[in-house]
JSON list of C-alpha atoms in Angstrom, two decimals:
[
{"chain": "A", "resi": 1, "resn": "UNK", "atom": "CA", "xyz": [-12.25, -10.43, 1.60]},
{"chain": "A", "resi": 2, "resn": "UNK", "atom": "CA", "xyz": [-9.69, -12.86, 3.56]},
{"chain": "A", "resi": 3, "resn": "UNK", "atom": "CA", "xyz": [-7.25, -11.20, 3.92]},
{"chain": "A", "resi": 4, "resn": "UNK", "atom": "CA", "xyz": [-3.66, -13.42, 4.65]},
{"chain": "A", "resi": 5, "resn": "UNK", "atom": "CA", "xyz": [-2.88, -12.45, 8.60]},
{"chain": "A", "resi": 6, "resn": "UNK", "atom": "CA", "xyz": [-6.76, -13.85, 9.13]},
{"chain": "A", "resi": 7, "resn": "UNK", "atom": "CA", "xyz": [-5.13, -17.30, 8.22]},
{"chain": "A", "resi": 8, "resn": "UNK", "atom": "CA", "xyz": [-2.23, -16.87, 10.55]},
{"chain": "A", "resi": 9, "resn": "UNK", "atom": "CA", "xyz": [-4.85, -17.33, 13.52]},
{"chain": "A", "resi": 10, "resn": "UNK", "atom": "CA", "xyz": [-6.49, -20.14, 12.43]},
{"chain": "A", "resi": 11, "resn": "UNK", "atom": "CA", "xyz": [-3.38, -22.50, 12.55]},
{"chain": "A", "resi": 12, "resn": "UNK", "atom": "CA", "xyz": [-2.26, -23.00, 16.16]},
{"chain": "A", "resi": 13, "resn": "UNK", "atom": "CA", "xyz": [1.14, -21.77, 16.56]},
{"chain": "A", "resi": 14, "resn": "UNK", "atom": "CA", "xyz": [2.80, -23.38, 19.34]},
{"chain": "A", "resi": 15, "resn": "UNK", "atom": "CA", "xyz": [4.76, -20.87, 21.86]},
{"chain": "A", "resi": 16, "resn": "UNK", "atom": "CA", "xyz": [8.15, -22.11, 21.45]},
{"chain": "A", "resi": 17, "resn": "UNK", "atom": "CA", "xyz": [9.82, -19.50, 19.11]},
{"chain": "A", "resi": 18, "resn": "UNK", "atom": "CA", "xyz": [11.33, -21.57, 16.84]},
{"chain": "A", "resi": 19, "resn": "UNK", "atom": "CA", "xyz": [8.49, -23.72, 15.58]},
{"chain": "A", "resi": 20, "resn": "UNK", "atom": "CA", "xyz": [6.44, -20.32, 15.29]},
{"chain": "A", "resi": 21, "resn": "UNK", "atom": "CA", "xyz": [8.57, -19.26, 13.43]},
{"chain": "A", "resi": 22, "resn": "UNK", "atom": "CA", "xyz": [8.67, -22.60, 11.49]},
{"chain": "A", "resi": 23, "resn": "UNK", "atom": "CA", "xyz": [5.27, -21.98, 11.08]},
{"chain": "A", "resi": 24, "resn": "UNK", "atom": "CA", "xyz": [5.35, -18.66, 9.73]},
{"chain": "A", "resi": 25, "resn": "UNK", "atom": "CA", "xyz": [8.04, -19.96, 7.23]},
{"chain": "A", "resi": 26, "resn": "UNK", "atom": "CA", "xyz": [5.91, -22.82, 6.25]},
{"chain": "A", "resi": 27, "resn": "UNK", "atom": "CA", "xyz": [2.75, -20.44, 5.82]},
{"chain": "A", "resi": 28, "resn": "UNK", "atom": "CA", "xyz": [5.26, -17.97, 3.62]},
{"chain": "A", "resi": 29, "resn": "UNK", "atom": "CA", "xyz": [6.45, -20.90, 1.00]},
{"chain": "A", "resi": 30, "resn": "UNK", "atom": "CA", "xyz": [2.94, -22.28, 0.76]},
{"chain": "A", "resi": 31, "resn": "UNK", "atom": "CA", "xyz": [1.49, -18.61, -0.28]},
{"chain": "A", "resi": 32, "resn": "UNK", "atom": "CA", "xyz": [4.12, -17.94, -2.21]},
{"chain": "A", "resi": 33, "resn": "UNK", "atom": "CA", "xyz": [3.87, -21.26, -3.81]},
{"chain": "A", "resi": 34, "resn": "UNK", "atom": "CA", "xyz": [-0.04, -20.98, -4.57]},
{"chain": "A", "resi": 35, "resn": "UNK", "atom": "CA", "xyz": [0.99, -17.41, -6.16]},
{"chain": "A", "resi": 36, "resn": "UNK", "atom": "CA", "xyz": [3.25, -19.10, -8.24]},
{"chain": "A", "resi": 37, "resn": "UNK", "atom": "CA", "xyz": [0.45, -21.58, -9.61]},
{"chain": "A", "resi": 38, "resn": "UNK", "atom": "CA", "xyz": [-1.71, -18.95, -10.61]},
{"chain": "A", "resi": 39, "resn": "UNK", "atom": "CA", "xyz": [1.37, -17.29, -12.43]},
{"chain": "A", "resi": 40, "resn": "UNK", "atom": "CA", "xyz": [1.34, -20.58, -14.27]},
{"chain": "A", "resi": 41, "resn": "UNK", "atom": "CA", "xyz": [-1.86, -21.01, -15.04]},
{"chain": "A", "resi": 42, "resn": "UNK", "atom": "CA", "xyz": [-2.35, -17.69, -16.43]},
{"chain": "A", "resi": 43, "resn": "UNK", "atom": "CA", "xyz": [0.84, -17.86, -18.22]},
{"chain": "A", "resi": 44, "resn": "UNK", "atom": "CA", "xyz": [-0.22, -21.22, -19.40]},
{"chain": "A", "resi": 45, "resn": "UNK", "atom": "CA", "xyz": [2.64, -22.58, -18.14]},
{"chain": "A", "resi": 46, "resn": "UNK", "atom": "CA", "xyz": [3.78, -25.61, -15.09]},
{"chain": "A", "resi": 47, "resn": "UNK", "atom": "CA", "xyz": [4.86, -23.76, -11.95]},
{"chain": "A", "resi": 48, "resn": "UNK", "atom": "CA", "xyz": [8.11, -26.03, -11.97]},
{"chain": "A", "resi": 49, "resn": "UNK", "atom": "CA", "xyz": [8.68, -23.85, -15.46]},
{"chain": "A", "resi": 50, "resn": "UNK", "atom": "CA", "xyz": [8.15, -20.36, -13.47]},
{"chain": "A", "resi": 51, "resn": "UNK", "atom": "CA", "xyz": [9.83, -21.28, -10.71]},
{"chain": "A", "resi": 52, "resn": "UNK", "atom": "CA", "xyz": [13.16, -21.99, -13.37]},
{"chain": "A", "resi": 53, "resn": "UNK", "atom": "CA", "xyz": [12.60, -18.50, -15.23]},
{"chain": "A", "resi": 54, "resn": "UNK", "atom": "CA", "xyz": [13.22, -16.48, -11.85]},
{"chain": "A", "resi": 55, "resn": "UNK", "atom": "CA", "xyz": [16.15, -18.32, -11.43]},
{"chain": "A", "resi": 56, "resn": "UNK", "atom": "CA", "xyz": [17.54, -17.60, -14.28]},
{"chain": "A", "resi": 57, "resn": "UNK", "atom": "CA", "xyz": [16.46, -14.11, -14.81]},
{"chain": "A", "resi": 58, "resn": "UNK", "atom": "CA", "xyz": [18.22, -13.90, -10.99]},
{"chain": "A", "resi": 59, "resn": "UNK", "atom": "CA", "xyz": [21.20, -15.36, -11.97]},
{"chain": "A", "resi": 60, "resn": "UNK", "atom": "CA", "xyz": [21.51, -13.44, -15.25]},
{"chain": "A", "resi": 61, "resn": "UNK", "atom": "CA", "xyz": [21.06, -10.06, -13.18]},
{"chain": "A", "resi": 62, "resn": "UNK", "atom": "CA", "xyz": [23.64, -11.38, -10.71]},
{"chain": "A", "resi": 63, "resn": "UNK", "atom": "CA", "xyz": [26.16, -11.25, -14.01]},
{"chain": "A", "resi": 64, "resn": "UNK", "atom": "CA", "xyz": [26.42, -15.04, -13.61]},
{"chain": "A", "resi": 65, "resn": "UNK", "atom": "CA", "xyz": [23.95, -16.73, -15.94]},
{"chain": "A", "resi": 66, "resn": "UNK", "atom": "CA", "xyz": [22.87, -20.59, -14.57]},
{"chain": "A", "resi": 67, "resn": "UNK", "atom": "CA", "xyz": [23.74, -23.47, -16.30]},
{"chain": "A", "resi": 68, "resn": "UNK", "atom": "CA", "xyz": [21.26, -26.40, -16.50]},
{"chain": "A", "resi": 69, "resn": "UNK", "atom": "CA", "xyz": [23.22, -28.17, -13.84]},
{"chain": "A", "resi": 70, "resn": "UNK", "atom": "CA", "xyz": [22.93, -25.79, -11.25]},
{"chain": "A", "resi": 71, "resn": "UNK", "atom": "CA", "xyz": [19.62, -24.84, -12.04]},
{"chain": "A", "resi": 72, "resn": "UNK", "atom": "CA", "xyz": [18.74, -28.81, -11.60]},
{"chain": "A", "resi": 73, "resn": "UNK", "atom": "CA", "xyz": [20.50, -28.31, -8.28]},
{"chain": "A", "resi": 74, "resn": "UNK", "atom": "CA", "xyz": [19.02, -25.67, -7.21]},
{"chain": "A", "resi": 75, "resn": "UNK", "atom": "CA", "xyz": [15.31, -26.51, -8.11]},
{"chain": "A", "resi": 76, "resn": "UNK", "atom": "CA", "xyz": [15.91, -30.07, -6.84]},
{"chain": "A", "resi": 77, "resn": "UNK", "atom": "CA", "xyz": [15.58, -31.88, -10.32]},
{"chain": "A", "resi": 78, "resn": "UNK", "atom": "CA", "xyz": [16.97, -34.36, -11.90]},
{"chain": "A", "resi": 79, "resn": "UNK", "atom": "CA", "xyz": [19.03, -33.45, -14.94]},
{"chain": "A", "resi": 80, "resn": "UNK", "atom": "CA", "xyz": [16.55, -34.78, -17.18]},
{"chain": "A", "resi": 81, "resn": "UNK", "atom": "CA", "xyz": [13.90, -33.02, -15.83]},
{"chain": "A", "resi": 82, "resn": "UNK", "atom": "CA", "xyz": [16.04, -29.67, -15.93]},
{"chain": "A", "resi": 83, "resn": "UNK", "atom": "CA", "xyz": [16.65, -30.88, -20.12]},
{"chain": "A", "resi": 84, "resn": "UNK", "atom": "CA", "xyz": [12.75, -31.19, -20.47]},
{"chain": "A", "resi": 85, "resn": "UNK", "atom": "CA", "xyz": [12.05, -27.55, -18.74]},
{"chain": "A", "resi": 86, "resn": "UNK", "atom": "CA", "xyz": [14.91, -25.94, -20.50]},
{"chain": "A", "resi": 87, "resn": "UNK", "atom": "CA", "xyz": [13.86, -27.34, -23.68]},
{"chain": "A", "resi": 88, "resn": "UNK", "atom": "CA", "xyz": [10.05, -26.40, -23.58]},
{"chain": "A", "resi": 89, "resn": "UNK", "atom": "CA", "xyz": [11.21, -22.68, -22.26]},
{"chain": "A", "resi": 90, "resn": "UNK", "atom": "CA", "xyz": [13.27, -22.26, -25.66]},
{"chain": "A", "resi": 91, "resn": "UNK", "atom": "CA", "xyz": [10.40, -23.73, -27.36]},
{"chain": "A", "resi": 92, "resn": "UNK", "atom": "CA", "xyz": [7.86, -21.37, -26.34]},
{"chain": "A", "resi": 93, "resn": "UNK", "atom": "CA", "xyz": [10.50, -18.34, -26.57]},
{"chain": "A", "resi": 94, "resn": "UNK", "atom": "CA", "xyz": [11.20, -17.50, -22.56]},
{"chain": "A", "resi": 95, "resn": "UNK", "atom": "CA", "xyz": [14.59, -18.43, -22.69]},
{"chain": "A", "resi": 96, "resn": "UNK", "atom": "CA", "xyz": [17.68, -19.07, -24.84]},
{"chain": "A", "resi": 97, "resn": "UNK", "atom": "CA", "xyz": [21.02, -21.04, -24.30]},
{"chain": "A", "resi": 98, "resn": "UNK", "atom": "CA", "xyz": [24.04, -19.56, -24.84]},
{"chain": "A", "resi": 99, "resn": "UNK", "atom": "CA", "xyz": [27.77, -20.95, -25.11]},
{"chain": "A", "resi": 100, "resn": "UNK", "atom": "CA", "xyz": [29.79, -19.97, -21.82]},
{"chain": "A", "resi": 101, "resn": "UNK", "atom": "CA", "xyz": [32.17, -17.50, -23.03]},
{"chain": "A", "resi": 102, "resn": "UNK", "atom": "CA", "xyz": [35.30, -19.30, -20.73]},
{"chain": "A", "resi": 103, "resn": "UNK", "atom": "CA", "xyz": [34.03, -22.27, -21.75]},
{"chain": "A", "resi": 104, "resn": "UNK", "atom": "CA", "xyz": [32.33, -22.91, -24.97]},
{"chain": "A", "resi": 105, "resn": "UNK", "atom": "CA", "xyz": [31.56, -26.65, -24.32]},
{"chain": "A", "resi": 106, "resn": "UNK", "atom": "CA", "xyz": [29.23, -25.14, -21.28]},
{"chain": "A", "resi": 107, "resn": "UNK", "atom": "CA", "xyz": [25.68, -23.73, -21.57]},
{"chain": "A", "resi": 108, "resn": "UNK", "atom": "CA", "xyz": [24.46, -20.88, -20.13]},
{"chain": "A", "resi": 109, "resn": "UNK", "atom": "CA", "xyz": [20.28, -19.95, -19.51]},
{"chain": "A", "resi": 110, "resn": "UNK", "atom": "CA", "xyz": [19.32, -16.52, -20.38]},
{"chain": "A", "resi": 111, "resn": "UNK", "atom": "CA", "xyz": [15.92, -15.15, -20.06]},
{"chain": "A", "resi": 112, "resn": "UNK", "atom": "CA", "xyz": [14.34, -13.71, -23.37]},
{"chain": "A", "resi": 113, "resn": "UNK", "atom": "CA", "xyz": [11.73, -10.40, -23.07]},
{"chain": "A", "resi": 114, "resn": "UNK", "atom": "CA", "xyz": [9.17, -13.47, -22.96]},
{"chain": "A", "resi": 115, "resn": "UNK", "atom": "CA", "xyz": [10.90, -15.10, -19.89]},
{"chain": "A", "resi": 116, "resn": "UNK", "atom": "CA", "xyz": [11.50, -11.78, -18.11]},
{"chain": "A", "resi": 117, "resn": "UNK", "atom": "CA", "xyz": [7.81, -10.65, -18.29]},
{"chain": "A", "resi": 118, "resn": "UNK", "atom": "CA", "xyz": [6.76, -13.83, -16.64]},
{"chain": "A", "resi": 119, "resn": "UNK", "atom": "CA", "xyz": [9.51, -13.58, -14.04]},
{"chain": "A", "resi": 120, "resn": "UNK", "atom": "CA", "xyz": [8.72, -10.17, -13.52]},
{"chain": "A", "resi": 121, "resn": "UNK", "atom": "CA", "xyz": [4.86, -10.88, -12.87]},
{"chain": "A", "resi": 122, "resn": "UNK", "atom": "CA", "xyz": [5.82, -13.47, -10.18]},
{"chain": "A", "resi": 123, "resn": "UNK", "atom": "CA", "xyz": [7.84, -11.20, -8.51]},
{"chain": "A", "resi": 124, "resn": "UNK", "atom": "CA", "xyz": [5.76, -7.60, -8.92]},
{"chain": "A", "resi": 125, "resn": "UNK", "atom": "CA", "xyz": [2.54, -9.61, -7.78]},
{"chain": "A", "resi": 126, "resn": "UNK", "atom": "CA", "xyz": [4.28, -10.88, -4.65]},
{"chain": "A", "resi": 127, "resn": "UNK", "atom": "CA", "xyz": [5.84, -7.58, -4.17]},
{"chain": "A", "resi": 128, "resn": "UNK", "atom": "CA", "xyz": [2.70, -5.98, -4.61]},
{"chain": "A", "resi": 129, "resn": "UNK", "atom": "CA", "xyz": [1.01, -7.91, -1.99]},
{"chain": "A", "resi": 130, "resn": "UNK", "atom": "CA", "xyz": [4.02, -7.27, 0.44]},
{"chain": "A", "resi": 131, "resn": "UNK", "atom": "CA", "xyz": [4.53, -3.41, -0.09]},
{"chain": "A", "resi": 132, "resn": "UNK", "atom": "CA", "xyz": [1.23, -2.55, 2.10]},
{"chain": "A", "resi": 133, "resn": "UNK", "atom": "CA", "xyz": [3.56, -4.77, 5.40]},
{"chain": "A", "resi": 134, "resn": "UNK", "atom": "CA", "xyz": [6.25, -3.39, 4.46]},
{"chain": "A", "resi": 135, "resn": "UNK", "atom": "CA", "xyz": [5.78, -0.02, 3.84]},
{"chain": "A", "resi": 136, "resn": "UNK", "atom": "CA", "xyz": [4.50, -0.01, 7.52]},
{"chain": "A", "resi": 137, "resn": "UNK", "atom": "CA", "xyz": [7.76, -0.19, 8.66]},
{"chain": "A", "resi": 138, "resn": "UNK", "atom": "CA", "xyz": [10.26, 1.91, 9.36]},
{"chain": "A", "resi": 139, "resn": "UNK", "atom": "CA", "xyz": [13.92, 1.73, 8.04]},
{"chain": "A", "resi": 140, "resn": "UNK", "atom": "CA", "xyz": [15.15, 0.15, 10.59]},
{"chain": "A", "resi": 141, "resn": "UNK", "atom": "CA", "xyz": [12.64, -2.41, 10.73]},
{"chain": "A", "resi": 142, "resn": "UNK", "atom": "CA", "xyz": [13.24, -3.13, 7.17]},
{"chain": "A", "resi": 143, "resn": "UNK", "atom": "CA", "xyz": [16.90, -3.66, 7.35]},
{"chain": "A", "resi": 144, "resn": "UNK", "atom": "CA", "xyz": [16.02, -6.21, 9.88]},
{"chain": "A", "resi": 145, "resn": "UNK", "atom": "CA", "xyz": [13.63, -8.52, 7.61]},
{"chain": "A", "resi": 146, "resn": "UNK", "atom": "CA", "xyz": [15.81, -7.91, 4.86]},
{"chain": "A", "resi": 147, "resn": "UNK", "atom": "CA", "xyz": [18.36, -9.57, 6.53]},
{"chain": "A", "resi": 148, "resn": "UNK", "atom": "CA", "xyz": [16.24, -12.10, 8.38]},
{"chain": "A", "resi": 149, "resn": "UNK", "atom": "CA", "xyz": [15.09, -13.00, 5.12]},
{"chain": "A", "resi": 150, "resn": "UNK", "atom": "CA", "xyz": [18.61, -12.96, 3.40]},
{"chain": "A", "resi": 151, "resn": "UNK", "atom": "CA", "xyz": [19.68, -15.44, 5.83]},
{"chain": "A", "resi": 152, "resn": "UNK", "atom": "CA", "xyz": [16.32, -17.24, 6.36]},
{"chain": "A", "resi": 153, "resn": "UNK", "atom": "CA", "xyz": [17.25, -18.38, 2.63]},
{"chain": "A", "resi": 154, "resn": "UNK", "atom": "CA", "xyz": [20.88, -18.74, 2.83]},
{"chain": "A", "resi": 155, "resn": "UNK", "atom": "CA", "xyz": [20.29, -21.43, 5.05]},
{"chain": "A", "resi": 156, "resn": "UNK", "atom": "CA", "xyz": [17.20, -23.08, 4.05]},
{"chain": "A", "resi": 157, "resn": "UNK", "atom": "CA", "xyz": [19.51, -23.21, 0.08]},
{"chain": "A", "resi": 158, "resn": "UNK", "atom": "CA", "xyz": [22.41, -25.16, 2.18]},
{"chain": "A", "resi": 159, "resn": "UNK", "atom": "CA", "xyz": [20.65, -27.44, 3.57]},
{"chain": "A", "resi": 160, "resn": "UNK", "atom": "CA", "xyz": [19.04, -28.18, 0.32]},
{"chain": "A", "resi": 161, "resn": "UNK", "atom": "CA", "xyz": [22.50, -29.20, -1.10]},
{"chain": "A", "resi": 162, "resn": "UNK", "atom": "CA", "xyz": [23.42, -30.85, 2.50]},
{"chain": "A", "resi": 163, "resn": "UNK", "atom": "CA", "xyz": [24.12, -34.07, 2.57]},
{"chain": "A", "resi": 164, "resn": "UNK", "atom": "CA", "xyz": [21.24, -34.31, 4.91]},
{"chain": "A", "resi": 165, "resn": "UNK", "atom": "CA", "xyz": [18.51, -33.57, 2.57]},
{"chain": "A", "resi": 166, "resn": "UNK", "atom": "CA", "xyz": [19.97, -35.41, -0.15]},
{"chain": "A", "resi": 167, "resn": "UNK", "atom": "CA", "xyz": [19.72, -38.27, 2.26]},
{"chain": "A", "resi": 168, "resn": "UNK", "atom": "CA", "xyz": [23.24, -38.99, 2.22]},
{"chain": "A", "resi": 169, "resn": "UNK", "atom": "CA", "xyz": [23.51, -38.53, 6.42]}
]
C-alpha cells in the first residue's frame, strides 16, 4: 500500500518555505480533488455536482442557505452552468429550491437527505483519511492547523473573487 506522505518525497520540494508550502497546498487540492471523483463516480454523479452539494449543505448549516449566484461565484461557473447543476440536483432529488423568506423573488439551495448523504461521504471519507495525522497531534498542534487551514482558505476564496483572477488586473 502507498500510502500519501510516500508521494510527498517523490516531488522535489524546493527549500524556500513558501513554494513548499505551495507545494504541499497543491498536493492537498489535487488529493482532495481525486477523492472527490471517486465520490462522483460512485455516486454516479460529475464531481462539479459534488463539489456544489457541500456547498450548499455548508451554507445551509451556516443558517445562510446559497443562492445559485453565489454558488456560481463561488465554484467559478458561469450562471448557466450553475442553472444546469442546480437543475439536474433537483432532478435526481439532492437538492430543492426554496423562495428566500426576505425576499421571495430570490432562490435559495437546500440539500435534501439525498444531497446530505453524498455531502456527508465526501467529507467523512476525507475526514477519515485525516483523523490517523491528526489525531497524532496534540491540542495545541491542532489549534494551529485549524487555523492555518481557516486562513489558508480565506485567502485562497479572495483571491478567487479578486479582480486578479478574474483577469480584470
Amino acid at each position: 500500500m502507498v500510502h500519501a506522505h510516500d508521494h510527498a518525497t517523490v516531488l522535489p520540494v524546493r527549500a524556500d518555505g513558501v513554494a513548499a508550502l505551495g507545494t504541499r497546498v497543491h498536493l492537498l487540492g489535487a488529493g482532495v480533488e481525486r477523492v472527490v471523483e471517486v465520490i462522483a463516480r460512485r455516486q454516479r454523479m460529475r464531481s462539479t455536482e459534488v463539489h456544489a452539494l457541500v456547498m450548499i449543505a455548508a451554507a445551509e448549516s451556516g443558517g445562510v442557505p446559497a443562492t445559485p449566484g453565489e454558488l456560481a461565484q463561488t465554484l467559478r461557473l458561469t450562471t448557466g452552468a450553475i442553472t444546469g447543476i442546480v437543475d439536474r440536483l433537483v432532478r435526481s432529488g439532492h437538492v430543492r429550491r426554496d423562495p428566500d423568506r426576505a425576499d421571495r423573488r430570490r432562490i435559495r439551495l437546500g440539500c435534501r437527505e439525498a444531497g446530505r448523504a453524498v455531502a456527508a461521504e465526501l467529507l467523512d471519507t476525507l475526514g477519515h483519511r485525516a483523523s490517523g495525522v491528526v489525531d497524532a497531534l496534540s491540542a495545541d498542534e491542532l489549534a494551529v492547523v485549524d487555523r492555518v487551514l481557516g486562513e489558508l482558505a480565506t485567502a485562497l476564496t479572495a483571491y478567487l473573487l479578486s479582480p486578479e483572477a478574474r483577469g480584470e488586473s
